[in-house]
DNA sequence: TATTCGTATTCAATCTTTTGAATACAAGCA
DNA sequence: TGCTTGTATTCAAAAGATTGAATACGAATA
């Protein structure tokens, strides 16, 4: 249920169009910890508007639908603060690869091994991409103000997550090799 | 979409009732990598039955609804193998705490700090619980057959995940302290 | 004896997310 | 000129997940 509050958090920084909010998830910082499609963002913004958490200014576009620039309202701001004050729940893990743990022996071990190798490369790339995003903050960590430190820490969380995957893949690949060459 | 295949994977090991499958998620091994409510499990089993992936034997219960013991069919088995042969996609991260990265400065830093401490304890407990689950395998890792090694590796994935959270919390708490006491 | 816990299944409503599509123009490229 | 890319919004259907409840009995506990 953090979609609502993630969007509010974006709008608490600056007014944005639906298109721009959606881009935050797919290209920007939001993707570090939440995922949402463009349609989801537009639907959520409309809902937020009905709830009085945001308002928009319609900018007429030549020959097409108005562009809507959304801003957070005091009520939306309060809703965000209330939410931030509540305890969070750890996200439930849902990981497709886990099925291998139960049934991996039903396919040749090369399939399992190859899949782990493939995943390792994906996670390595994602870690690299996140590090690039973080480089601006990472350069002068000790001089960051709290606002930027929080940002940095969340990107760090995402980097660690990806790097931990990479390390686990190493561990798993080695273990499988040892058993297969036994 | 792994719910279907996780259930098939359980049934590939032994026939189970809906109740028992649900318990695998809440108490057993399934919870390491997937989450499903009891209602979801019952609904999915009914769907799987309609698809011909499982069959059940109804065991009459004194005065109440029949107990249904589900078994995997050859078609369900094939569907599981087909799925295992496909590449997996890394699960999208969806983490409530991430909103703190965007808007944590809107609440007192003690709120952020306290929440990270709270989460650290939760993840520490979860890591401990998983280690207990794994202890049986961990004792003789080098003697495990492939089937059990896969199981062990997936539990290890979950342990690492929780431990990485604990470590990140340390990192974050320290960094916040440094900034606050500056 | 009353209450709670564990076993066991089902239904209904709602919320969240995904998938797929339609519309439309400006700008850059081939 | 035709094609793709980026900007920008909206609708609709389906799938997946959550929340809340009802039913029912045996066994253990208080």
Short mmCIF file of N, CA and C in Angstrom, two decimals, chain A:
data_model
loop_
_atom_site.label_atom_id
_atom_site.label_comp_id
_atom_site.label_asym_id
_atom_site.label_seq_id
_atom_site.Cartn_x
_atom_site.Cartn_y
_atom_site.Cartn_z
N UNK A 1 0.81 -1.22 0.00
CA UNK A 1 0.00 0.00 0.00
C UNK A 1 0.84 1.27 0.00
N UNK A 2 2.12 1.11 -0.33
CA UNK A 2 2.98 2.29 -0.31
C UNK A 2 2.91 3.09 -1.60
N UNK A 3 2.17 2.60 -2.58
CA UNK A 3 2.10 3.34 -3.85
C UNK A 3 1.57 4.74 -3.60
N UNK A 4 0.46 4.81 -2.88
CA UNK A 4 -0.13 6.10 -2.55
C UNK A 4 0.90 7.03 -1.90
N UNK A 5 1.61 6.50 -0.93
CA UNK A 5 2.51 7.35 -0.17
C UNK A 5 3.82 7.64 -0.89
N UNK A 6 4.19 6.74 -1.77
CA UNK A 6 5.37 7.02 -2.59
C UNK A 6 5.07 8.18 -3.53
N UNK A 7 3.89 8.16 -4.11
CA UNK A 7 3.51 9.25 -5.01
C UNK A 7 3.41 10.56 -4.23
N UNK A 8 2.78 10.50 -3.05
CA UNK A 8 2.72 11.70 -2.22
C UNK A 8 4.12 12.21 -1.89
N UNK A 9 5.03 11.29 -1.62
CA UNK A 9 6.40 11.68 -1.29
C UNK A 9 7.07 12.38 -2.47
N UNK A 10 6.83 11.89 -3.67
CA UNK A 10 7.37 12.57 -4.86
C UNK A 10 6.81 13.98 -4.96
N UNK A 11 5.49 14.07 -4.79
CA UNK A 11 4.84 15.38 -4.95
C UNK A 11 5.18 16.32 -3.81
N UNK A 12 5.63 15.77 -2.68
CA UNK A 12 6.05 16.64 -1.57
C UNK A 12 7.35 17.36 -1.91
N UNK A 13 8.07 16.83 -2.89
CA UNK A 13 9.32 17.47 -3.31
C UNK A 13 9.07 18.53 -4.37
N UNK A 14 8.17 18.20 -5.31
CA UNK A 14 7.84 19.15 -6.37
C UNK A 14 6.61 18.68 -7.14
N UNK A 15 5.84 19.59 -7.69
CA UNK A 15 4.69 19.21 -8.50
C UNK A 15 5.16 18.46 -9.75
N UNK A 16 4.39 17.46 -10.14
CA UNK A 16 4.76 16.65 -11.29
C UNK A 16 3.52 16.23 -12.07
N UNK A 17 3.68 15.97 -13.34
CA UNK A 17 2.60 15.38 -14.13
C UNK A 17 2.60 13.87 -13.90
N UNK A 18 1.50 13.22 -14.27
CA UNK A 18 1.41 11.77 -14.14
C UNK A 18 2.54 11.08 -14.88
N UNK A 19 2.83 11.61 -16.03
CA UNK A 19 3.90 11.06 -16.86
C UNK A 19 5.23 11.10 -16.13
N UNK A 20 5.47 12.23 -15.47
CA UNK A 20 6.74 12.39 -14.75
C UNK A 20 6.80 11.49 -13.51
N UNK A 21 5.67 11.35 -12.83
CA UNK A 21 5.63 10.45 -11.67
C UNK A 21 5.95 9.02 -12.13
N UNK A 22 5.31 8.64 -13.22
CA UNK A 22 5.53 7.28 -13.74
C UNK A 22 7.00 7.06 -14.08
N UNK A 23 7.64 8.11 -14.61
CA UNK A 23 9.05 8.00 -14.97
C UNK A 23 9.93 7.82 -13.74
N UNK A 24 9.50 8.40 -12.62
CA UNK A 24 10.27 8.23 -11.38
C UNK A 24 10.37 6.75 -11.01
N UNK A 25 9.31 6.00 -11.32
CA UNK A 25 9.32 4.57 -11.00
C UNK A 25 10.13 3.76 -11.98
N UNK A 26 10.03 4.12 -13.25
CA UNK A 26 10.69 3.27 -14.24
C UNK A 26 12.16 3.65 -14.47
N UNK A 27 12.45 4.94 -14.29
CA UNK A 27 13.83 5.37 -14.57
C UNK A 27 14.53 5.97 -13.37
N UNK A 28 13.71 6.58 -12.48
CA UNK A 28 14.31 7.36 -11.41
C UNK A 28 14.49 6.60 -10.11
N UNK A 29 14.42 7.34 -9.07
CA UNK A 29 14.74 6.86 -7.75
C UNK A 29 13.68 5.92 -7.16
N UNK A 30 12.43 6.12 -7.57
CA UNK A 30 11.33 5.32 -7.04
C UNK A 30 11.51 3.83 -7.29
N UNK A 31 12.11 3.51 -8.44
CA UNK A 31 12.32 2.12 -8.79
C UNK A 31 13.22 1.37 -7.83
N UNK A 32 13.98 2.10 -7.00
CA UNK A 32 14.84 1.46 -6.00
C UNK A 32 14.04 0.67 -4.98
N UNK A 33 12.81 1.06 -4.75
CA UNK A 33 12.07 0.41 -3.67
C UNK A 33 10.59 0.17 -3.97
N UNK A 34 10.12 0.64 -5.12
CA UNK A 34 8.73 0.35 -5.47
C UNK A 34 8.59 0.24 -6.97
N UNK A 35 7.57 -0.45 -7.39
CA UNK A 35 7.35 -0.63 -8.82
C UNK A 35 5.91 -0.27 -9.14
N UNK A 36 5.69 0.49 -10.18
CA UNK A 36 4.34 0.80 -10.60
C UNK A 36 4.33 1.11 -12.08
N UNK A 37 3.30 0.66 -12.76
CA UNK A 37 3.16 0.93 -14.18
C UNK A 37 2.55 2.32 -14.37
N UNK A 38 2.64 2.81 -15.58
CA UNK A 38 2.08 4.12 -15.91
C UNK A 38 0.57 4.15 -15.59
N UNK A 39 -0.15 3.13 -15.98
CA UNK A 39 -1.60 3.09 -15.77
C UNK A 39 -1.93 3.16 -14.29
N UNK A 40 -1.12 2.46 -13.52
CA UNK A 40 -1.32 2.44 -12.06
C UNK A 40 -1.13 3.84 -11.48
N UNK A 41 -0.12 4.52 -11.99
CA UNK A 41 0.17 5.87 -11.49
C UNK A 41 -0.99 6.81 -11.81
N UNK A 42 -1.46 6.77 -13.04
CA UNK A 42 -2.57 7.64 -13.43
C UNK A 42 -3.81 7.34 -12.60
N UNK A 43 -4.09 6.07 -12.39
CA UNK A 43 -5.27 5.68 -11.61
C UNK A 43 -5.14 6.15 -10.16
N UNK A 44 -3.94 5.99 -9.63
CA UNK A 44 -3.71 6.36 -8.23
C UNK A 44 -3.81 7.88 -8.05
N UNK A 45 -3.30 8.62 -9.03
CA UNK A 45 -3.38 10.09 -8.95
C UNK A 45 -4.84 10.55 -8.98
N UNK A 46 -5.66 9.91 -9.81
CA UNK A 46 -7.08 10.26 -9.89
C UNK A 46 -7.76 9.98 -8.55
N UNK A 47 -7.38 8.86 -7.93
CA UNK A 47 -7.93 8.47 -6.64
C UNK A 47 -7.50 9.46 -5.56
N UNK A 48 -6.23 9.81 -5.61
CA UNK A 48 -5.67 10.77 -4.65
C UNK A 48 -6.37 12.12 -4.78
N UNK A 49 -6.74 12.44 -6.00
CA UNK A 49 -7.41 13.72 -6.24
C UNK A 49 -8.81 13.68 -5.64
N UNK A 50 -9.51 12.56 -5.84
CA UNK A 50 -10.85 12.40 -5.25
C UNK A 50 -10.78 12.46 -3.73
N UNK A 51 -9.68 11.96 -3.18
CA UNK A 51 -9.52 11.96 -1.71
C UNK A 51 -9.06 13.32 -1.18
N UNK A 52 -8.76 14.22 -2.08
CA UNK A 52 -8.31 15.55 -1.64
C UNK A 52 -6.85 15.61 -1.20
N UNK A 53 -6.09 14.58 -1.54
CA UNK A 53 -4.67 14.56 -1.17
C UNK A 53 -3.80 15.33 -2.16
N UNK A 54 -4.30 15.48 -3.37
CA UNK A 54 -3.57 16.23 -4.40
C UNK A 54 -4.56 17.10 -5.18
N UNK A 55 -4.05 18.13 -5.82
CA UNK A 55 -4.85 18.92 -6.77
C UNK A 55 -4.03 19.04 -8.04
N UNK A 56 -4.72 19.33 -9.14
CA UNK A 56 -3.93 19.50 -10.36
C UNK A 56 -4.31 20.78 -11.09
N UNK A 57 -3.34 21.25 -11.83
CA UNK A 57 -3.57 22.38 -12.71
C UNK A 57 -3.53 21.82 -14.13
N UNK A 58 -4.58 22.06 -14.88
CA UNK A 58 -4.63 21.52 -16.24
C UNK A 58 -3.95 22.48 -17.21
N UNK A 59 -2.98 21.95 -17.93
CA UNK A 59 -2.26 22.75 -18.92
C UNK A 59 -2.76 22.32 -20.30
N UNK A 60 -3.44 23.21 -21.01
CA UNK A 60 -3.96 22.81 -22.33
C UNK A 60 -2.83 22.43 -23.27
N UNK A 61 -3.04 21.35 -23.99
CA UNK A 61 -2.05 20.87 -24.96
C UNK A 61 -2.67 21.00 -26.34
N UNK A 62 -1.90 21.45 -27.28
CA UNK A 62 -2.40 21.64 -28.65
C UNK A 62 -3.02 20.34 -29.18
N UNK A 63 -4.35 20.36 -29.38
CA UNK A 63 -5.02 19.23 -30.04
C UNK A 63 -5.13 17.93 -29.27
N UNK A 64 -4.69 17.89 -28.01
CA UNK A 64 -4.85 16.63 -27.26
C UNK A 64 -5.26 16.90 -25.81
N UNK A 65 -5.36 15.82 -25.05
CA UNK A 65 -5.80 15.93 -23.65
C UNK A 65 -4.90 16.87 -22.85
N UNK A 66 -5.52 17.56 -21.91
CA UNK A 66 -4.75 18.46 -21.05
C UNK A 66 -3.65 17.71 -20.31
N UNK A 67 -2.57 18.38 -20.11
CA UNK A 67 -1.52 17.86 -19.23
C UNK A 67 -1.89 18.34 -17.83
N UNK A 68 -1.78 17.45 -16.86
CA UNK A 68 -2.17 17.80 -15.50
C UNK A 68 -0.96 17.81 -14.59
N UNK A 69 -0.72 18.97 -14.00
CA UNK A 69 0.39 19.08 -13.06
C UNK A 69 -0.16 18.94 -11.64
N UNK A 70 0.22 17.86 -11.00
CA UNK A 70 -0.29 17.56 -9.66
C UNK A 70 0.58 18.17 -8.57
N UNK A 71 -0.09 18.69 -7.54
CA UNK A 71 0.62 19.17 -6.34
C UNK A 71 -0.02 18.52 -5.12
N UNK A 72 0.77 18.37 -4.07
CA UNK A 72 0.25 17.79 -2.83
C UNK A 72 -0.52 18.88 -2.08
N UNK A 73 -1.60 18.49 -1.39
CA UNK A 73 -2.38 19.43 -0.57
C UNK A 73 -1.95 19.28 0.89
N UNK A 74 -2.34 20.21 1.77
CA UNK A 74 -2.03 20.04 3.20
C UNK A 74 -2.56 18.70 3.72
N UNK A 75 -3.74 18.32 3.26
CA UNK A 75 -4.32 17.04 3.69
C UNK A 75 -3.47 15.85 3.23
N UNK A 76 -2.97 15.94 2.00
CA UNK A 76 -2.10 14.89 1.49
C UNK A 76 -0.79 14.84 2.27
N UNK A 77 -0.29 16.01 2.59
CA UNK A 77 0.95 16.12 3.36
C UNK A 77 0.78 15.46 4.73
N UNK A 78 -0.37 15.74 5.34
CA UNK A 78 -0.64 15.16 6.65
C UNK A 78 -0.75 13.64 6.56
N UNK A 79 -1.42 13.18 5.51
CA UNK A 79 -1.59 11.75 5.30
C UNK A 79 -0.23 11.06 5.15
N UNK A 80 0.68 11.74 4.47
CA UNK A 80 2.04 11.21 4.29
C UNK A 80 2.76 11.13 5.63
N UNK A 81 2.67 12.20 6.41
CA UNK A 81 3.34 12.22 7.71
C UNK A 81 2.76 11.16 8.65
N UNK A 82 1.44 11.03 8.63
CA UNK A 82 0.80 9.99 9.46
C UNK A 82 1.34 8.62 9.10
N UNK A 83 1.44 8.40 7.82
CA UNK A 83 1.90 7.09 7.35
C UNK A 83 3.36 6.84 7.75
N UNK A 84 4.17 7.87 7.62
CA UNK A 84 5.59 7.74 7.98
C UNK A 84 5.79 7.45 9.46
N UNK A 85 4.79 7.82 10.25
CA UNK A 85 4.89 7.65 11.69
C UNK A 85 4.47 6.24 12.13
N UNK A 86 3.81 5.53 11.23
CA UNK A 86 3.38 4.16 11.53
C UNK A 86 4.53 3.19 11.32
N UNK A 87 4.57 2.11 12.06
CA UNK A 87 5.59 1.08 11.80
C UNK A 87 5.39 0.43 10.43
N UNK A 88 6.47 0.06 9.78
CA UNK A 88 6.40 -0.64 8.49
C UNK A 88 6.46 -2.15 8.72
N UNK A 89 5.94 -2.88 7.78
CA UNK A 89 6.06 -4.34 7.84
C UNK A 89 7.08 -4.78 6.82
N UNK A 90 7.93 -5.73 7.19
CA UNK A 90 8.85 -6.25 6.18
C UNK A 90 8.04 -6.81 5.02
N UNK A 91 8.45 -6.51 3.81
CA UNK A 91 7.76 -7.02 2.64
C UNK A 91 7.90 -8.53 2.58
N UNK A 92 6.82 -9.21 2.27
CA UNK A 92 6.89 -10.66 2.09
C UNK A 92 7.76 -10.97 0.89
N UNK A 93 8.62 -11.95 1.04
CA UNK A 93 9.47 -12.35 -0.07
C UNK A 93 8.62 -13.16 -1.05
N UNK A 94 8.76 -12.84 -2.31
CA UNK A 94 8.11 -13.65 -3.34
C UNK A 94 9.13 -13.83 -4.45
N UNK A 95 9.74 -14.97 -4.46
CA UNK A 95 10.86 -15.17 -5.37
C UNK A 95 10.71 -16.46 -6.19
N UNK A 96 10.47 -16.26 -7.48
CA UNK A 96 10.27 -17.39 -8.39
C UNK A 96 11.35 -18.46 -8.27
N UNK A 97 12.57 -18.01 -8.16
CA UNK A 97 13.69 -18.95 -8.14
C UNK A 97 13.59 -19.93 -6.97
N UNK A 98 12.85 -19.55 -5.95
CA UNK A 98 12.70 -20.43 -4.78
C UNK A 98 12.12 -21.79 -5.10
N UNK A 99 11.31 -21.86 -6.14
CA UNK A 99 10.72 -23.16 -6.51
C UNK A 99 11.81 -24.19 -6.80
N UNK A 100 12.95 -23.70 -7.26
CA UNK A 100 14.10 -24.59 -7.51
C UNK A 100 14.50 -25.35 -6.24
N UNK A 101 14.32 -24.70 -5.12
CA UNK A 101 14.68 -25.34 -3.86
C UNK A 101 13.83 -26.55 -3.56
N UNK A 102 12.60 -26.52 -4.04
CA UNK A 102 11.68 -27.63 -3.80
C UNK A 102 11.72 -28.67 -4.90
N UNK A 103 11.99 -28.21 -6.11
CA UNK A 103 11.80 -29.10 -7.26
C UNK A 103 12.93 -29.03 -8.28
N UNK A 104 14.03 -28.41 -7.92
CA UNK A 104 15.14 -28.26 -8.86
C UNK A 104 15.67 -29.59 -9.38
N UNK A 105 15.55 -30.61 -8.55
CA UNK A 105 16.06 -31.93 -8.94
C UNK A 105 15.25 -32.58 -10.07
N UNK A 106 14.11 -31.95 -10.42
CA UNK A 106 13.31 -32.50 -11.52
C UNK A 106 13.84 -32.10 -12.90
N UNK A 107 14.77 -31.14 -12.91
CA UNK A 107 15.39 -30.75 -14.18
C UNK A 107 16.89 -31.00 -14.08
N UNK A 108 17.58 -31.09 -15.23
CA UNK A 108 19.04 -31.35 -15.18
C UNK A 108 19.74 -30.26 -14.38
N UNK A 109 20.80 -30.64 -13.67
CA UNK A 109 21.47 -29.64 -12.83
C UNK A 109 22.06 -28.49 -13.64
N UNK A 110 22.33 -28.72 -14.93
CA UNK A 110 22.84 -27.63 -15.77
C UNK A 110 21.80 -26.51 -15.91
N UNK A 111 20.53 -26.89 -15.86
CA UNK A 111 19.46 -25.89 -15.97
C UNK A 111 19.49 -24.98 -14.74
N UNK A 112 19.60 -25.61 -13.57
CA UNK A 112 19.64 -24.85 -12.33
C UNK A 112 20.89 -23.97 -12.31
N UNK A 113 22.01 -24.59 -12.62
CA UNK A 113 23.29 -23.87 -12.61
C UNK A 113 23.25 -22.68 -13.58
N UNK A 114 22.76 -22.93 -14.78
CA UNK A 114 22.70 -21.89 -15.80
C UNK A 114 21.79 -20.74 -15.38
N UNK A 115 20.70 -21.09 -14.76
CA UNK A 115 19.75 -20.06 -14.32
C UNK A 115 20.37 -19.18 -13.24
N UNK A 116 21.11 -19.79 -12.33
CA UNK A 116 21.76 -19.00 -11.28
C UNK A 116 22.82 -18.08 -11.89
N UNK A 117 23.55 -18.60 -12.87
CA UNK A 117 24.54 -17.76 -13.56
C UNK A 117 23.87 -16.56 -14.23
N UNK A 118 22.76 -16.84 -14.90
CA UNK A 118 22.00 -15.78 -15.59
C UNK A 118 21.56 -14.72 -14.60
N UNK A 119 21.00 -15.17 -13.49
CA UNK A 119 20.53 -14.24 -12.47
C UNK A 119 21.69 -13.42 -11.90
N UNK A 120 22.82 -14.08 -11.71
CA UNK A 120 23.97 -13.36 -11.17
C UNK A 120 24.34 -12.18 -12.06
N UNK A 121 24.34 -12.40 -13.36
CA UNK A 121 24.67 -11.30 -14.27
C UNK A 121 23.65 -10.18 -14.18
N UNK A 122 22.37 -10.55 -14.12
CA UNK A 122 21.32 -9.53 -14.00
C UNK A 122 21.52 -8.68 -12.74
N UNK A 123 21.77 -9.35 -11.63
CA UNK A 123 21.90 -8.62 -10.37
C UNK A 123 23.18 -7.77 -10.35
N UNK A 124 24.21 -8.28 -11.00
CA UNK A 124 25.45 -7.51 -11.08
C UNK A 124 25.19 -6.20 -11.85
N UNK A 125 24.45 -6.32 -12.95
CA UNK A 125 24.13 -5.13 -13.75
C UNK A 125 23.28 -4.15 -12.95
N UNK A 126 22.31 -4.68 -12.22
CA UNK A 126 21.44 -3.80 -11.45
C UNK A 126 22.22 -3.09 -10.36
N UNK A 127 23.14 -3.81 -9.72
CA UNK A 127 23.97 -3.19 -8.69
C UNK A 127 24.79 -2.05 -9.31
N UNK A 128 25.31 -2.30 -10.48
CA UNK A 128 26.14 -1.29 -11.14
C UNK A 128 25.33 -0.04 -11.45
N UNK A 129 24.13 -0.26 -11.95
CA UNK A 129 23.25 0.85 -12.29
C UNK A 129 22.90 1.68 -11.05
N UNK A 130 22.62 0.99 -9.96
CA UNK A 130 22.28 1.68 -8.71
C UNK A 130 23.48 2.47 -8.18
N UNK A 131 24.65 1.89 -8.33
CA UNK A 131 25.85 2.59 -7.86
C UNK A 131 26.06 3.88 -8.61
N UNK A 132 25.76 3.86 -9.88
CA UNK A 132 25.85 5.08 -10.68
C UNK A 132 24.89 6.12 -10.15
N UNK A 133 23.65 5.67 -9.85
CA UNK A 133 22.65 6.57 -9.28
C UNK A 133 23.12 7.18 -7.96
N UNK A 134 23.85 6.37 -7.21
CA UNK A 134 24.26 6.78 -5.87
C UNK A 134 25.53 7.61 -5.86
N UNK A 135 26.29 7.56 -6.94
CA UNK A 135 27.64 8.12 -6.93
C UNK A 135 27.65 9.58 -6.47
N UNK A 136 26.65 10.31 -6.87
CA UNK A 136 26.54 11.72 -6.49
C UNK A 136 26.54 11.88 -4.96
N UNK A 137 25.78 11.00 -4.28
CA UNK A 137 25.72 11.06 -2.81
C UNK A 137 26.96 10.44 -2.17
N UNK A 138 27.38 9.32 -2.74
CA UNK A 138 28.46 8.54 -2.14
C UNK A 138 29.76 9.34 -2.05
N UNK A 139 29.93 10.30 -2.95
CA UNK A 139 31.18 11.06 -2.99
C UNK A 139 31.47 11.79 -1.68
N UNK A 140 30.42 12.40 -1.13
CA UNK A 140 30.63 13.16 0.10
C UNK A 140 29.60 12.79 1.17
N UNK A 141 29.60 11.51 1.54
CA UNK A 141 28.63 10.97 2.50
C UNK A 141 28.65 11.76 3.81
N UNK A 142 29.85 12.12 4.24
CA UNK A 142 29.97 12.74 5.55
C UNK A 142 29.51 14.20 5.57
N UNK A 143 29.23 14.74 4.40
CA UNK A 143 28.79 16.13 4.34
C UNK A 143 27.30 16.26 3.99
N UNK A 144 26.64 15.14 3.79
CA UNK A 144 25.23 15.18 3.38
C UNK A 144 24.34 15.71 4.49
N UNK A 145 23.32 16.45 4.09
CA UNK A 145 22.32 16.79 5.09
C UNK A 145 21.36 15.61 5.20
N UNK A 146 20.59 15.58 6.27
CA UNK A 146 19.76 14.43 6.59
C UNK A 146 18.89 13.99 5.41
N UNK A 147 18.28 14.94 4.76
CA UNK A 147 17.40 14.68 3.62
C UNK A 147 18.10 13.83 2.55
N UNK A 148 19.32 14.23 2.23
CA UNK A 148 20.07 13.50 1.21
C UNK A 148 20.64 12.20 1.74
N UNK A 149 20.94 12.19 3.04
CA UNK A 149 21.45 10.95 3.64
C UNK A 149 20.39 9.86 3.55
N UNK A 150 19.13 10.21 3.84
CA UNK A 150 18.04 9.23 3.76
C UNK A 150 17.95 8.64 2.35
N UNK A 151 18.05 9.52 1.40
CA UNK A 151 18.02 9.09 0.00
C UNK A 151 19.17 8.11 -0.28
N UNK A 152 20.34 8.52 0.15
CA UNK A 152 21.53 7.69 -0.04
C UNK A 152 21.34 6.32 0.61
N UNK A 153 20.80 6.33 1.82
CA UNK A 153 20.65 5.07 2.55
C UNK A 153 19.70 4.10 1.86
N UNK A 154 18.65 4.67 1.27
CA UNK A 154 17.70 3.79 0.58
C UNK A 154 18.31 3.22 -0.70
N UNK A 155 19.10 4.03 -1.37
CA UNK A 155 19.79 3.50 -2.56
C UNK A 155 20.80 2.43 -2.11
N UNK A 156 21.46 2.70 -0.99
CA UNK A 156 22.40 1.71 -0.43
C UNK A 156 21.67 0.39 -0.14
N UNK A 157 20.46 0.50 0.39
CA UNK A 157 19.67 -0.71 0.68
C UNK A 157 19.51 -1.51 -0.61
N UNK A 158 19.17 -0.82 -1.68
CA UNK A 158 18.95 -1.49 -2.95
C UNK A 158 20.26 -2.08 -3.50
N UNK A 159 21.34 -1.34 -3.34
CA UNK A 159 22.65 -1.83 -3.81
C UNK A 159 23.04 -3.09 -3.05
N UNK A 160 22.92 -3.02 -1.74
CA UNK A 160 23.26 -4.18 -0.90
C UNK A 160 22.44 -5.38 -1.32
N UNK A 161 21.15 -5.15 -1.58
CA UNK A 161 20.27 -6.25 -1.97
C UNK A 161 20.79 -6.93 -3.24
N UNK A 162 21.12 -6.13 -4.21
CA UNK A 162 21.62 -6.70 -5.47
C UNK A 162 22.97 -7.38 -5.26
N UNK A 163 23.83 -6.77 -4.49
CA UNK A 163 25.16 -7.35 -4.26
C UNK A 163 25.07 -8.64 -3.46
N UNK A 164 24.10 -8.70 -2.58
CA UNK A 164 23.91 -9.91 -1.79
C UNK A 164 23.45 -11.06 -2.69
N UNK A 165 22.63 -10.72 -3.66
CA UNK A 165 22.23 -11.72 -4.65
C UNK A 165 23.46 -12.25 -5.39
N UNK A 166 24.30 -11.33 -5.82
CA UNK A 166 25.49 -11.73 -6.57
C UNK A 166 26.34 -12.69 -5.72
N UNK A 167 26.51 -12.33 -4.44
CA UNK A 167 27.34 -13.14 -3.55
C UNK A 167 26.70 -14.51 -3.32
N UNK A 168 25.39 -14.53 -3.16
CA UNK A 168 24.71 -15.81 -2.96
C UNK A 168 24.87 -16.69 -4.19
N UNK A 169 24.79 -16.10 -5.36
CA UNK A 169 24.95 -16.88 -6.59
C UNK A 169 26.33 -17.55 -6.61
N UNK A 170 27.34 -16.81 -6.20
CA UNK A 170 28.69 -17.41 -6.10
C UNK A 170 28.67 -18.62 -5.19
N UNK A 171 28.11 -18.40 -4.02
CA UNK A 171 28.03 -19.45 -3.01
C UNK A 171 27.29 -20.68 -3.57
N UNK A 172 26.16 -20.42 -4.24
CA UNK A 172 25.34 -21.51 -4.76
C UNK A 172 26.04 -22.25 -5.89
N UNK A 173 26.64 -21.48 -6.81
CA UNK A 173 27.32 -22.11 -7.94
C UNK A 173 28.46 -23.01 -7.48
N UNK A 174 29.22 -22.50 -6.52
CA UNK A 174 30.33 -23.30 -5.97
C UNK A 174 29.83 -24.58 -5.33
N UNK A 175 28.78 -24.45 -4.55
CA UNK A 175 28.24 -25.62 -3.84
C UNK A 175 27.74 -26.67 -4.83
N UNK A 176 27.07 -26.21 -5.88
CA UNK A 176 26.56 -27.16 -6.88
C UNK A 176 27.72 -27.85 -7.59
N UNK A 177 28.72 -27.06 -7.95
CA UNK A 177 29.91 -27.64 -8.59
C UNK A 177 30.53 -28.73 -7.73
N UNK A 178 30.68 -28.42 -6.45
CA UNK A 178 31.30 -29.39 -5.53
C UNK A 178 30.52 -30.70 -5.51
N UNK A 179 29.20 -30.60 -5.46
CA UNK A 179 28.38 -31.81 -5.39
C UNK A 179 28.41 -32.58 -6.71
N UNK A 180 28.37 -31.83 -7.82
CA UNK A 180 28.34 -32.48 -9.13
C UNK A 180 29.67 -33.17 -9.44
N UNK A 181 30.78 -32.56 -9.07
CA UNK A 181 32.10 -33.14 -9.32
C UNK A 181 32.54 -34.08 -8.21
N UNK A 182 31.58 -34.62 -7.50
CA UNK A 182 31.96 -35.46 -6.36
C UNK A 182 31.97 -36.92 -6.80
#
